[in-house]
PDB file of C-alpha atoms in Angstrom:
ATOM      1  CA  MET A 202     106.337  67.364 206.730  1.00  0.00           C
ATOM      2  CA  PRO A 203     104.224  67.430 203.532  1.00  0.00           C
ATOM      3  CA  ARG A 204     105.708  65.610 200.546  1.00  0.00           C
ATOM      4  CA  ARG A 205     106.817  67.981 197.822  1.00  0.00           C
ATOM      5  CA  SER A 206     105.305  67.578 194.357  1.00  0.00           C
ATOM      6  CA  ASP A 207     107.329  66.102 191.513  1.00  0.00           C
ATOM      7  CA  ALA A 208     107.624  69.579 190.020  1.00  0.00           C
ATOM      8  CA  HIS A 209     109.818  70.626 192.980  1.00  0.00           C
ATOM      9  CA  ASP A 210     111.738  67.380 193.459  1.00  0.00           C
ATOM     10  CA  TRP A 211     115.304  67.633 192.159  1.00  0.00           C
ATOM     11  CA  ARG A 212     116.069  63.948 192.618  1.00  0.00           C
ATOM     12  CA  PRO A 213     116.057  61.358 189.789  1.00  0.00           C
ATOM     13  CA  SER A 214     113.098  58.989 189.678  1.00  0.00           C
ATOM     14  CA  ALA A 215     115.256  56.009 188.598  1.00  0.00           C
ATOM     15  CA  ALA A 216     117.429  54.235 191.159  1.00  0.00           C
ATOM     16  CA  PRO A 217     121.203  54.239 190.592  1.00  0.00           C
ATOM     17  CA  ALA A 218     121.049  50.529 189.701  1.00  0.00           C
ATOM     18  CA  ALA A 219     118.525  51.266 186.940  1.00  0.00           C
ATOM     19  CA  LEU A 220     120.757  54.006 185.517  1.00  0.00           C
ATOM     20  CA  ARG A 221     123.718  51.624 185.490  1.00  0.00           C
ATOM     21  CA  GLU A 222     121.613  48.970 183.800  1.00  0.00           C
ATOM     22  CA  ARG A 223     120.507  51.470 181.142  1.00  0.00           C
ATOM     23  CA  ALA A 224     124.151  52.184 180.326  1.00  0.00           C
ATOM     24  CA  ALA A 225     124.920  48.462 180.185  1.00  0.00           C
ATOM     25  CA  LEU A 226     121.913  47.829 177.934  1.00  0.00           C
ATOM     26  CA  LEU A 227     123.004  50.516 175.461  1.00  0.00           C
ATOM     27  CA  THR A 228     126.469  48.942 175.369  1.00  0.00           C
ATOM     28  CA  ARG A 229     124.979  45.504 174.638  1.00  0.00           C
ATOM     29  CA  LEU A 230     122.765  46.887 171.870  1.00  0.00           C
ATOM     30  CA  ARG A 231     125.662  48.650 170.179  1.00  0.00           C
ATOM     31  CA  GLY A 232     127.800  45.530 170.547  1.00  0.00           C
ATOM     32  CA  PHE A 233     125.115  43.424 168.888  1.00  0.00           C
ATOM     33  CA  PHE A 234     125.002  45.670 165.821  1.00  0.00           C
ATOM     34  CA  ALA A 235     128.770  46.050 165.648  1.00  0.00           C
ATOM     35  CA  ALA A 236     129.084  42.260 165.507  1.00  0.00           C
ATOM     36  CA  ALA A 237     126.361  42.145 162.830  1.00  0.00           C
ATOM     37  CA  GLY A 238     128.054  44.782 160.652  1.00  0.00           C
ATOM     38  CA  VAL A 239     125.199  47.319 160.938  1.00  0.00           C
ATOM     39  CA  LEU A 240     126.243  50.987 160.802  1.00  0.00           C
ATOM     40  CA  GLU A 241     125.166  53.383 163.561  1.00  0.00           C
ATOM     41  CA  VAL A 242     123.829  56.660 162.169  1.00  0.00           C
ATOM     42  CA  GLU A 243     122.388  59.928 163.451  1.00  0.00           C
ATOM     43  CA  THR A 244     119.641  61.906 161.732  1.00  0.00           C
ATOM     44  CA  PRO A 245     118.046  65.252 162.705  1.00  0.00           C
ATOM     45  CA  ILE A 246     115.673  65.420 165.652  1.00  0.00           C
ATOM     46  CA  LEU A 247     114.128  68.591 164.212  1.00  0.00           C
ATOM     47  CA  SER A 248     112.367  68.460 160.831  1.00  0.00           C
ATOM     48  CA  ARG A 249     110.395  70.727 158.525  1.00  0.00           C
ATOM     49  CA  ALA A 250     107.854  67.908 158.254  1.00  0.00           C
ATOM     50  CA  ALA A 251     105.645  66.331 160.898  1.00  0.00           C
ATOM     51  CA  THR A 252     103.925  63.003 161.268  1.00  0.00           C
ATOM     52  CA  SER A 253     100.774  62.515 159.221  1.00  0.00           C
ATOM     53  CA  ASP A 254      99.641  59.561 161.370  1.00  0.00           C
ATOM     54  CA  PRO A 255      96.254  60.502 162.877  1.00  0.00           C
ATOM     55  CA  ALA A 256      97.132  58.531 166.014  1.00  0.00           C
ATOM     56  CA  LEU A 257     100.247  60.621 166.733  1.00  0.00           C
ATOM     57  CA  ALA A 258     100.905  64.292 167.463  1.00  0.00           C
ATOM     58  CA  SER A 259     104.204  66.077 166.865  1.00  0.00           C
ATOM     59  CA  LEU A 260     105.718  68.607 169.220  1.00  0.00           C
ATOM     60  CA  ALA A 261     106.496  71.902 167.461  1.00  0.00           C
ATOM     61  CA  SER A 262     109.334  74.359 167.886  1.00  0.00           C
ATOM     62  CA  LEU A 263     110.357  77.609 166.196  1.00  0.00           C
ATOM     63  CA  TRP A 264     113.773  78.241 164.677  1.00  0.00           C
ATOM     64  CA  HIS A 265     114.910  81.846 164.324  1.00  0.00           C
ATOM     65  CA  GLY A 266     117.384  81.765 161.454  1.00  0.00           C
ATOM     66  CA  PRO A 267     118.952  84.626 159.482  1.00  0.00           C
ATOM     67  CA  GLY A 268     116.051  86.831 158.474  1.00  0.00           C
ATOM     68  CA  GLU A 269     113.389  84.201 159.086  1.00  0.00           C
ATOM     69  CA  ALA A 270     111.449  82.272 161.705  1.00  0.00           C
ATOM     70  CA  ARG A 271     110.666  78.730 160.605  1.00  0.00           C
ATOM     71  CA  PRO A 272     108.443  76.205 162.409  1.00  0.00           C
ATOM     72  CA  LEU A 273     110.183  72.894 163.032  1.00  0.00           C
ATOM     73  CA  HIS A 274     108.872  69.643 164.498  1.00  0.00           C
ATOM     74  CA  LEU A 275     110.510  67.234 166.905  1.00  0.00           C
ATOM     75  CA  HIS A 276     110.467  63.838 165.233  1.00  0.00           C
ATOM     76  CA  THR A 277     108.132  61.071 166.407  1.00  0.00           C
ATOM     77  CA  SER A 278     110.501  58.549 164.782  1.00  0.00           C
ATOM     78  CA  PRO A 279     113.763  58.705 162.805  1.00  0.00           C
ATOM     79  CA  GLU A 280     112.155  56.519 160.126  1.00  0.00           C
ATOM     80  CA  LEU A 281     111.888  58.899 157.193  1.00  0.00           C
ATOM     81  CA  PRO A 282     115.416  60.351 157.235  1.00  0.00           C
ATOM     82  CA  MET A 283     116.832  56.858 157.794  1.00  0.00           C
ATOM     83  CA  LYS A 284     115.038  55.694 154.665  1.00  0.00           C
ATOM     84  CA  ARG A 285     116.591  58.613 152.810  1.00  0.00           C
ATOM     85  CA  LEU A 286     119.965  57.166 153.839  1.00  0.00           C
ATOM     86  CA  LEU A 287     118.904  53.761 152.523  1.00  0.00           C
ATOM     87  CA  ALA A 288     117.986  55.354 149.195  1.00  0.00           C
ATOM     88  CA  ALA A 289     121.438  56.968 149.125  1.00  0.00           C
ATOM     89  CA  GLY A 290     123.099  53.558 149.468  1.00  0.00           C
ATOM     90  CA  SER A 291     123.921  53.429 153.183  1.00  0.00           C
ATOM     91  CA  GLY A 292     123.417  49.678 153.531  1.00  0.00           C
ATOM     92  CA  PRO A 293     122.129  48.276 156.851  1.00  0.00           C
ATOM     93  CA  ILE A 294     121.811  50.996 159.506  1.00  0.00           C
ATOM     94  CA  TYR A 295     120.569  51.529 163.047  1.00  0.00           C
ATOM     95  CA  GLN A 296     119.961  54.468 165.361  1.00  0.00           C
ATOM     96  CA  ILE A 297     119.343  54.931 169.083  1.00  0.00           C
ATOM     97  CA  CYS A 298     117.751  58.302 169.727  1.00  0.00           C
ATOM     98  CA  LYS A 299     115.203  60.310 171.653  1.00  0.00           C
ATOM     99  CA  VAL A 300     111.822  60.737 169.993  1.00  0.00           C
ATOM    100  CA  PHE A 301     108.899  62.938 171.003  1.00  0.00           C
ATOM    101  CA  ARG A 302     105.128  62.485 170.945  1.00  0.00           C
ATOM    102  CA  ASP A 303     102.675  65.039 172.260  1.00  0.00           C
ATOM    103  CA  GLY A 304      99.832  64.026 174.547  1.00  0.00           C
ATOM    104  CA  GLU A 305     101.367  60.723 175.687  1.00  0.00           C
ATOM    105  CA  ARG A 306     101.783  59.984 179.403  1.00  0.00           C
ATOM    106  CA  GLY A 307     101.135  56.893 181.475  1.00  0.00           C
ATOM    107  CA  ARG A 308     102.626  53.713 182.905  1.00  0.00           C
ATOM    108  CA  LEU A 309     104.189  52.790 179.548  1.00  0.00           C
ATOM    109  CA  HIS A 310     104.167  56.211 177.843  1.00  0.00           C
ATOM    110  CA  HIS A 311     106.259  59.336 178.133  1.00  0.00           C
ATOM    111  CA  PRO A 312     106.390  62.362 175.780  1.00  0.00           C
ATOM    112  CA  GLU A 313     110.166  61.865 175.348  1.00  0.00           C
ATOM    113  CA  PHE A 314     111.484  58.324 175.071  1.00  0.00           C
ATOM    114  CA  THR A 315     114.373  56.328 173.650  1.00  0.00           C
ATOM    115  CA  LEU A 316     113.854  54.415 170.421  1.00  0.00           C
ATOM    116  CA  LEU A 317     116.051  51.889 168.669  1.00  0.00           C
ATOM    117  CA  GLU A 318     115.331  51.706 164.945  1.00  0.00           C
ATOM    118  CA  TRP A 319     117.113  49.655 162.310  1.00  0.00           C
ATOM    119  CA  TYR A 320     116.805  48.698 158.646  1.00  0.00           C
ATOM    120  CA  ARG A 321     117.996  45.699 156.670  1.00  0.00           C
ATOM    121  CA  PRO A 322     118.129  46.235 152.877  1.00  0.00           C
ATOM    122  CA  GLY A 323     117.454  43.044 150.955  1.00  0.00           C
ATOM    123  CA  TRP A 324     115.769  41.308 153.910  1.00  0.00           C
ATOM    124  CA  ASP A 325     112.111  40.424 154.297  1.00  0.00           C
ATOM    125  CA  TYR A 326     110.157  41.092 157.471  1.00  0.00           C
ATOM    126  CA  ARG A 327     110.043  37.445 158.533  1.00  0.00           C
ATOM    127  CA  ARG A 328     113.844  37.275 158.484  1.00  0.00           C
ATOM    128  CA  LEU A 329     113.991  40.495 160.466  1.00  0.00           C
ATOM    129  CA  MET A 330     111.712  38.948 163.106  1.00  0.00           C
ATOM    130  CA  VAL A 331     114.432  36.352 163.759  1.00  0.00           C
ATOM    131  CA  GLU A 332     117.044  39.076 164.297  1.00  0.00           C
ATOM    132  CA  VAL A 333     114.703  41.034 166.576  1.00  0.00           C
ATOM    133  CA  ALA A 334     114.281  37.936 168.742  1.00  0.00           C
ATOM    134  CA  ASP A 335     118.048  37.405 168.831  1.00  0.00           C
ATOM    135  CA  LEU A 336     118.662  41.017 169.861  1.00  0.00           C
ATOM    136  CA  VAL A 337     116.029  41.006 172.620  1.00  0.00           C
ATOM    137  CA  ARG A 338     117.276  37.703 174.045  1.00  0.00           C
ATOM    138  CA  CYS A 339     120.812  39.146 174.005  1.00  0.00           C
ATOM    139  CA  ALA A 340     119.625  42.339 175.727  1.00  0.00           C
ATOM    140  CA  LEU A 341     117.760  40.372 178.388  1.00  0.00           C
ATOM    141  CA  GLY A 342     120.608  37.921 178.907  1.00  0.00           C
ATOM    142  CA  GLU A 343     118.164  35.080 178.202  1.00  0.00           C
ATOM    143  CA  PRO A 344     119.403  33.271 175.064  1.00  0.00           C
ATOM    144  CA  GLU A 345     116.981  30.386 175.547  1.00  0.00           C
ATOM    145  CA  ARG A 346     113.769  32.389 175.965  1.00  0.00           C
ATOM    146  CA  PRO A 347     111.236  30.732 173.617  1.00  0.00           C
ATOM    147  CA  VAL A 348     109.661  32.522 170.647  1.00  0.00           C
ATOM    148  CA  GLU A 349     106.163  32.139 169.225  1.00  0.00           C
ATOM    149  CA  GLU A 350     104.641  33.615 166.084  1.00  0.00           C
ATOM    150  CA  ILE A 351     100.946  34.020 165.367  1.00  0.00           C
ATOM    151  CA  ALA A 352      99.153  35.766 162.500  1.00  0.00           C
ATOM    152  CA  TYR A 353      96.920  38.686 163.505  1.00  0.00           C
ATOM    153  CA  ARG A 354      93.884  37.032 161.959  1.00  0.00           C
ATOM    154  CA  ASP A 355      94.502  33.741 163.760  1.00  0.00           C
ATOM    155  CA  LEU A 356      94.988  35.572 167.061  1.00  0.00           C
ATOM    156  CA  PHE A 357      91.521  37.150 166.841  1.00  0.00           C
ATOM    157  CA  ARG A 358      89.803  34.022 165.563  1.00  0.00           C
ATOM    158  CA  GLU A 359      91.348  31.658 168.108  1.00  0.00           C
ATOM    159  CA  ARG A 360      91.114  33.844 171.203  1.00  0.00           C
ATOM    160  CA  LEU A 361      88.077  36.059 170.559  1.00  0.00           C
ATOM    161  CA  GLY A 362      86.087  34.001 168.031  1.00  0.00           C
ATOM    162  CA  VAL A 363      85.886  36.867 165.539  1.00  0.00           C
ATOM    163  CA  ASP A 364      87.386  37.298 162.072  1.00  0.00           C
ATOM    164  CA  PRO A 365      89.018  40.754 161.921  1.00  0.00           C
ATOM    165  CA  TRP A 366      88.844  40.736 158.116  1.00  0.00           C
ATOM    166  CA  ARG A 367      85.121  39.920 157.916  1.00  0.00           C
ATOM    167  CA  ALA A 368      83.546  41.437 161.033  1.00  0.00           C
ATOM    168  CA  ASP A 369      81.990  44.881 160.728  1.00  0.00           C
ATOM    169  CA  ALA A 370      82.133  47.584 163.413  1.00  0.00           C
ATOM    170  CA  ALA A 371      78.833  46.436 164.958  1.00  0.00           C
ATOM    171  CA  GLU A 372      80.077  42.851 165.441  1.00  0.00           C
ATOM    172  CA  LEU A 373      83.361  44.057 166.882  1.00  0.00           C
ATOM    173  CA  ALA A 374      81.486  46.365 169.265  1.00  0.00           C
ATOM    174  CA  ARG A 375      79.381  43.412 170.446  1.00  0.00           C
ATOM    175  CA  THR A 376      82.536  41.350 170.945  1.00  0.00           C
ATOM    176  CA  ALA A 377      83.998  44.122 173.090  1.00  0.00           C
ATOM    177  CA  ALA A 378      80.786  44.639 175.055  1.00  0.00           C
ATOM    178  CA  ALA A 379      80.583  40.910 175.825  1.00  0.00           C
ATOM    179  CA  ARG A 380      83.937  41.317 177.558  1.00  0.00           C
ATOM    180  CA  GLY A 381      82.884  44.432 179.447  1.00  0.00           C
ATOM    181  CA  ILE A 382      84.715  46.879 177.195  1.00  0.00           C
ATOM    182  CA  GLY A 383      83.312  49.939 175.485  1.00  0.00           C
ATOM    183  CA  GLY A 384      79.597  49.207 175.908  1.00  0.00           C
ATOM    184  CA  ALA A 385      78.949  51.281 179.013  1.00  0.00           C
ATOM    185  CA  ASP A 386      80.897  54.204 177.556  1.00  0.00           C
ATOM    186  CA  GLY A 387      78.838  54.256 174.378  1.00  0.00           C
ATOM    187  CA  LEU A 388      81.932  54.395 172.180  1.00  0.00           C
ATOM    188  CA  ALA A 389      81.383  55.161 168.501  1.00  0.00           C
ATOM    189  CA  LEU A 390      84.419  53.757 166.705  1.00  0.00           C
ATOM    190  CA  GLU A 391      85.275  52.684 163.191  1.00  0.00           C
ATOM    191  CA  ARG A 392      86.399  49.101 162.512  1.00  0.00           C
ATOM    192  CA  ASP A 393      90.067  49.829 163.145  1.00  0.00           C
ATOM    193  CA  GLY A 394      89.218  51.565 166.390  1.00  0.00           C
ATOM    194  CA  TRP A 395      87.358  48.506 167.652  1.00  0.00           C
ATOM    195  CA  LEU A 396      90.137  46.191 166.496  1.00  0.00           C
ATOM    196  CA  ASP A 397      92.688  48.270 168.363  1.00  0.00           C
ATOM    197  CA  LEU A 398      90.532  48.312 171.493  1.00  0.00           C
ATOM    198  CA  LEU A 399      90.112  44.519 171.408  1.00  0.00           C
ATOM    199  CA  LEU A 400      93.821  44.017 170.833  1.00  0.00           C
ATOM    200  CA  THR A 401      94.977  46.312 173.629  1.00  0.00           C
ATOM    201  CA  HIS A 402      92.354  45.353 176.229  1.00  0.00           C
ATOM    202  CA  CYS A 403      91.606  41.679 175.510  1.00  0.00           C
ATOM    203  CA  LEU A 404      94.636  40.200 173.771  1.00  0.00           C
ATOM    204  CA  GLU A 405      97.814  42.118 174.598  1.00  0.00           C
ATOM    205  CA  PRO A 406      97.860  41.350 178.365  1.00  0.00           C
ATOM    206  CA  ALA A 407      98.304  37.621 177.636  1.00  0.00           C
ATOM    207  CA  LEU A 408     100.951  38.029 174.921  1.00  0.00           C
ATOM    208  CA  GLY A 409     104.642  37.371 175.507  1.00  0.00           C
ATOM    209  CA  ARG A 410     104.243  35.692 178.886  1.00  0.00           C
ATOM    210  CA  SER A 411     107.548  33.907 179.594  1.00  0.00           C
ATOM    211  CA  ARG A 412     108.287  34.067 175.881  1.00  0.00           C
ATOM    212  CA  LEU A 413     108.614  36.464 172.962  1.00  0.00           C
ATOM    213  CA  THR A 414     105.376  36.671 170.959  1.00  0.00           C
ATOM    214  CA  PHE A 415     105.341  38.041 167.418  1.00  0.00           C
ATOM    215  CA  VAL A 416     101.999  38.995 165.872  1.00  0.00           C
ATOM    216  CA  TYR A 417     102.313  39.416 162.113  1.00  0.00           C
ATOM    217  CA  ASP A 418     100.354  40.147 158.911  1.00  0.00           C
ATOM    218  CA  TYR A 419      98.031  42.961 159.969  1.00  0.00           C
ATOM    219  CA  PRO A 420      94.922  44.347 158.249  1.00  0.00           C
ATOM    220  CA  PRO A 421      95.991  46.517 155.278  1.00  0.00           C
ATOM    221  CA  SER A 422      94.363  49.572 156.876  1.00  0.00           C
ATOM    222  CA  GLN A 423      96.767  49.394 159.842  1.00  0.00           C
ATOM    223  CA  ALA A 424     100.152  49.895 158.227  1.00  0.00           C
ATOM    224  CA  ALA A 425     100.649  53.243 156.533  1.00  0.00           C
ATOM    225  CA  LEU A 426     104.352  52.623 155.814  1.00  0.00           C
ATOM    226  CA  ALA A 427     104.294  48.868 155.176  1.00  0.00           C
ATOM    227  CA  ARG A 428     104.032  46.937 151.950  1.00  0.00           C
ATOM    228  CA  ARG A 429     100.679  45.276 151.295  1.00  0.00           C
ATOM    229  CA  ARG A 430     100.442  41.731 149.971  1.00  0.00           C
ATOM    230  CA  ASP A 431      97.420  40.955 147.857  1.00  0.00           C
ATOM    231  CA  GLY A 432      95.649  37.602 147.855  1.00  0.00           C
ATOM    232  CA  ALA A 433      92.428  35.966 148.986  1.00  0.00           C
ATOM    233  CA  VAL A 434      93.006  37.759 152.301  1.00  0.00           C
ATOM    234  CA  PRO A 435      95.186  40.840 151.662  1.00  0.00           C
ATOM    235  CA  VAL A 436      97.539  41.762 154.487  1.00  0.00           C
ATOM    236  CA  ALA A 437     100.015  44.440 155.487  1.00  0.00           C
ATOM    237  CA  GLU A 438     103.436  42.890 155.969  1.00  0.00           C
ATOM    238  CA  ARG A 439     103.868  44.176 159.492  1.00  0.00           C
ATOM    239  CA  PHE A 440     104.746  42.610 162.841  1.00  0.00           C
ATOM    240  CA  GLU A 441     104.695  43.576 166.488  1.00  0.00           C
ATOM    241  CA  LEU A 442     106.663  41.995 169.306  1.00  0.00           C
ATOM    242  CA  TYR A 443     105.175  41.516 172.778  1.00  0.00           C
ATOM    243  CA  LEU A 444     106.979  40.703 176.000  1.00  0.00           C
ATOM    244  CA  GLU A 445     105.157  40.203 179.298  1.00  0.00           C
ATOM    245  CA  GLY A 446     102.017  41.828 177.930  1.00  0.00           C
ATOM    246  CA  VAL A 447     103.896  44.900 176.657  1.00  0.00           C
ATOM    247  CA  GLU A 448     104.233  45.946 173.021  1.00  0.00           C
ATOM    248  CA  LEU A 449     107.982  46.203 172.515  1.00  0.00           C
ATOM    249  CA  ALA A 450     108.616  46.562 168.773  1.00  0.00           C
ATOM    250  CA  ASN A 451     106.828  47.387 165.522  1.00  0.00           C
ATOM    251  CA  GLY A 452     108.270  46.279 162.180  1.00  0.00           C
ATOM    252  CA  PHE A 453     107.448  46.404 158.466  1.00  0.00           C
ATOM    253  CA  GLN A 454     108.308  45.185 155.051  1.00  0.00           C
ATOM    254  CA  GLU A 455     108.889  48.718 153.922  1.00  0.00           C
ATOM    255  CA  LEU A 456     106.797  50.378 151.263  1.00  0.00           C
ATOM    256  CA  THR A 457     109.070  51.597 148.445  1.00  0.00           C
ATOM    257  CA  ASP A 458     106.460  52.945 145.999  1.00  0.00           C
ATOM    258  CA  GLY A 459     106.594  56.745 146.242  1.00  0.00           C
ATOM    259  CA  ASP A 460     103.239  57.336 144.516  1.00  0.00           C
ATOM    260  CA  GLU A 461     101.462  54.888 146.823  1.00  0.00           C
ATOM    261  CA  GLN A 462     103.168  56.415 149.849  1.00  0.00           C
ATOM    262  CA  ARG A 463     101.983  59.891 148.856  1.00  0.00           C
ATOM    263  CA  ARG A 464      98.414  58.600 148.472  1.00  0.00           C
ATOM    264  CA  ARG A 465      98.555  57.118 151.979  1.00  0.00           C
ATOM    265  CA  PHE A 466      99.956  60.314 153.481  1.00  0.00           C
ATOM    266  CA  LEU A 467      97.192  62.362 151.848  1.00  0.00           C
ATOM    267  CA  ALA A 468      94.572  59.892 153.111  1.00  0.00           C
ATOM    268  CA  ASP A 469      96.014  60.342 156.623  1.00  0.00           C
ATOM    269  CA  LEU A 470      95.695  64.103 156.273  1.00  0.00           C
ATOM    270  CA  GLU A 471      92.032  63.722 155.293  1.00  0.00           C
ATOM    271  CA  VAL A 472      91.446  61.746 158.492  1.00  0.00           C
ATOM    272  CA  ARG A 473      93.265  64.415 160.504  1.00  0.00           C
ATOM    273  CA  ALA A 474      91.182  67.178 158.924  1.00  0.00           C
ATOM    274  CA  ALA A 475      87.926  65.335 159.615  1.00  0.00           C
ATOM    275  CA  ALA A 476      88.970  64.893 163.259  1.00  0.00           C
ATOM    276  CA  GLY A 477      89.967  68.541 163.649  1.00  0.00           C
ATOM    277  CA  LEU A 478      93.641  67.671 164.208  1.00  0.00           C
ATOM    278  CA  ALA A 479      96.592  69.829 163.237  1.00  0.00           C
ATOM    279  CA  MET A 480      97.507  69.476 159.586  1.00  0.00           C
ATOM    280  CA  SER A 481     101.035  68.236 159.098  1.00  0.00           C
ATOM    281  CA  PRO A 482     103.417  69.278 156.308  1.00  0.00           C
ATOM    282  CA  LEU A 483     104.486  66.230 154.307  1.00  0.00           C
ATOM    283  CA  ASP A 484     108.118  65.158 154.134  1.00  0.00           C
ATOM    284  CA  GLU A 485     108.738  65.892 150.467  1.00  0.00           C
ATOM    285  CA  ALA A 486     112.429  64.992 150.779  1.00  0.00           C
ATOM    286  CA  PHE A 487     111.420  61.486 151.874  1.00  0.00           C
ATOM    287  CA  LEU A 488     108.975  61.150 148.979  1.00  0.00           C
ATOM    288  CA  ASP A 489     111.715  62.309 146.607  1.00  0.00           C
ATOM    289  CA  ALA A 490     114.002  59.604 148.030  1.00  0.00           C
ATOM    290  CA  LEU A 491     111.373  56.947 147.317  1.00  0.00           C
ATOM    291  CA  ALA A 492     110.998  58.276 143.784  1.00  0.00           C
ATOM    292  CA  ALA A 493     114.783  58.064 143.324  1.00  0.00           C
ATOM    293  CA  GLY A 494     114.691  54.430 144.393  1.00  0.00           C
ATOM    294  CA  MET A 495     114.828  53.027 147.921  1.00  0.00           C
ATOM    295  CA  PRO A 496     115.929  49.374 148.012  1.00  0.00           C
ATOM    296  CA  GLU A 497     113.604  46.660 149.250  1.00  0.00           C
ATOM    297  CA  ALA A 498     114.102  46.532 152.998  1.00  0.00           C
ATOM    298  CA  ALA A 499     112.676  45.434 156.303  1.00  0.00           C
ATOM    299  CA  GLY A 500     112.743  47.802 159.265  1.00  0.00           C
ATOM    300  CA  VAL A 501     111.727  47.856 162.910  1.00  0.00           C
ATOM    301  CA  ALA A 502     111.456  50.288 165.849  1.00  0.00           C
ATOM    302  CA  LEU A 503     111.929  49.024 169.412  1.00  0.00           C
ATOM    303  CA  GLY A 504     111.245  50.901 172.648  1.00  0.00           C
ATOM    304  CA  VAL A 505     114.450  50.917 174.698  1.00  0.00           C
ATOM    305  CA  ASP A 506     112.776  52.172 177.883  1.00  0.00           C
ATOM    306  CA  ARG A 507     110.223  49.364 177.716  1.00  0.00           C
ATOM    307  CA  LEU A 508     112.948  46.815 177.053  1.00  0.00           C
ATOM    308  CA  LEU A 509     114.765  48.072 180.143  1.00  0.00           C
ATOM    309  CA  MET A 510     111.522  47.859 182.134  1.00  0.00           C
ATOM    310  CA  CYS A 511     111.218  44.181 181.144  1.00  0.00           C
ATOM    311  CA  ARG A 512     114.852  43.580 182.036  1.00  0.00           C
ATOM    312  CA  LEU A 513     114.352  45.043 185.531  1.00  0.00           C
ATOM    313  CA  GLY A 514     110.756  43.957 186.154  1.00  0.00           C
ATOM    314  CA  ALA A 515     109.725  47.623 186.480  1.00  0.00           C
ATOM    315  CA  ARG A 516     106.026  48.473 186.514  1.00  0.00           C
ATOM    316  CA  HIS A 517     106.234  52.156 185.499  1.00  0.00           C
ATOM    317  CA  ILE A 518     108.398  53.871 182.889  1.00  0.00           C
ATOM    318  CA  ASP A 519     109.464  56.488 185.461  1.00  0.00           C
ATOM    319  CA  GLU A 520     111.460  53.746 187.202  1.00  0.00           C
ATOM    320  CA  VAL A 521     113.906  53.656 184.264  1.00  0.00           C
ATOM    321  CA  LEU A 522     114.057  57.406 183.484  1.00  0.00           C
ATOM    322  CA  ALA A 523     116.485  59.754 185.220  1.00  0.00           C
ATOM    323  CA  PHE A 524     114.058  62.675 185.147  1.00  0.00           C
ATOM    324  CA  PRO A 525     110.492  62.255 183.834  1.00  0.00           C
ATOM    325  CA  ILE A 526     108.690  65.213 182.308  1.00  0.00           C
ATOM    326  CA  GLU A 527     107.317  66.401 185.649  1.00  0.00           C
ATOM    327  CA  ARG A 528     110.897  66.808 186.969  1.00  0.00           C
ATOM    328  CA  ALA A 529     112.566  67.911 183.737  1.00  0.00           C
TER     329      ALA A 529
END
């Protein structure tokens, strides 16, 4: 008998044990924050604004209200409304919610996924890295799992022999081609494109093996919502966490300057326009919150589905989802 396609399969793709483990994981996460005195919040999934990030695409909807039809966008992250809560004096907060990103599908990607995001007013990003490690070790049930930290620049210099602050696009392209990446395809990328390709294809697979690996202090061009620290080598105060070759979390020392944030959003829109991408309405309420005064804070977003994959040793995200998009 021919196997039916996913589109006609009513059954869940995750095994019952995986569904039970998802429930247990959510309980552990909420218990961690309850013990830490961090408030759980909910913010809207639908928004008048959409992401300006050229690397992301929002899913759109249409609301038919009294006498009007208004386009609304499913959020790609709860970040901006959560920062509005910070500006209103919420104190430390977290949220576990579904987020949506158009065009994403693969072993580690799904258009609808579960994100854990939290913010610590008064903390710096290095202190938050310690809490992220504690939470992940708690979630995995591995309190002794070792942690390593390496600066982004050192990672490239030590493992690829290239300085990501000094190398131009041509040198980065040669570095990629020497490792069999990009050359045969004739890719024409800017510096950040080559850096991302080298990170994802040459460096990420070896990160977080039997440990938690934090990469921190990124190039300033790679952190639209993070504070930048000037110096001989300016950096964006950002970190990413890797576990078993998988990017698990992305954190920032949050930018609190509303004028600078607006400039970055507008620069993103210029990139989107040049690439022929949909133009996104800016979140003016968020910019107003920054102008009113958001406290200094560190924040991070962590992929719950990927964390569950690591917990179970799953190879594909569908193994931890009840119904992936093809069966939804």
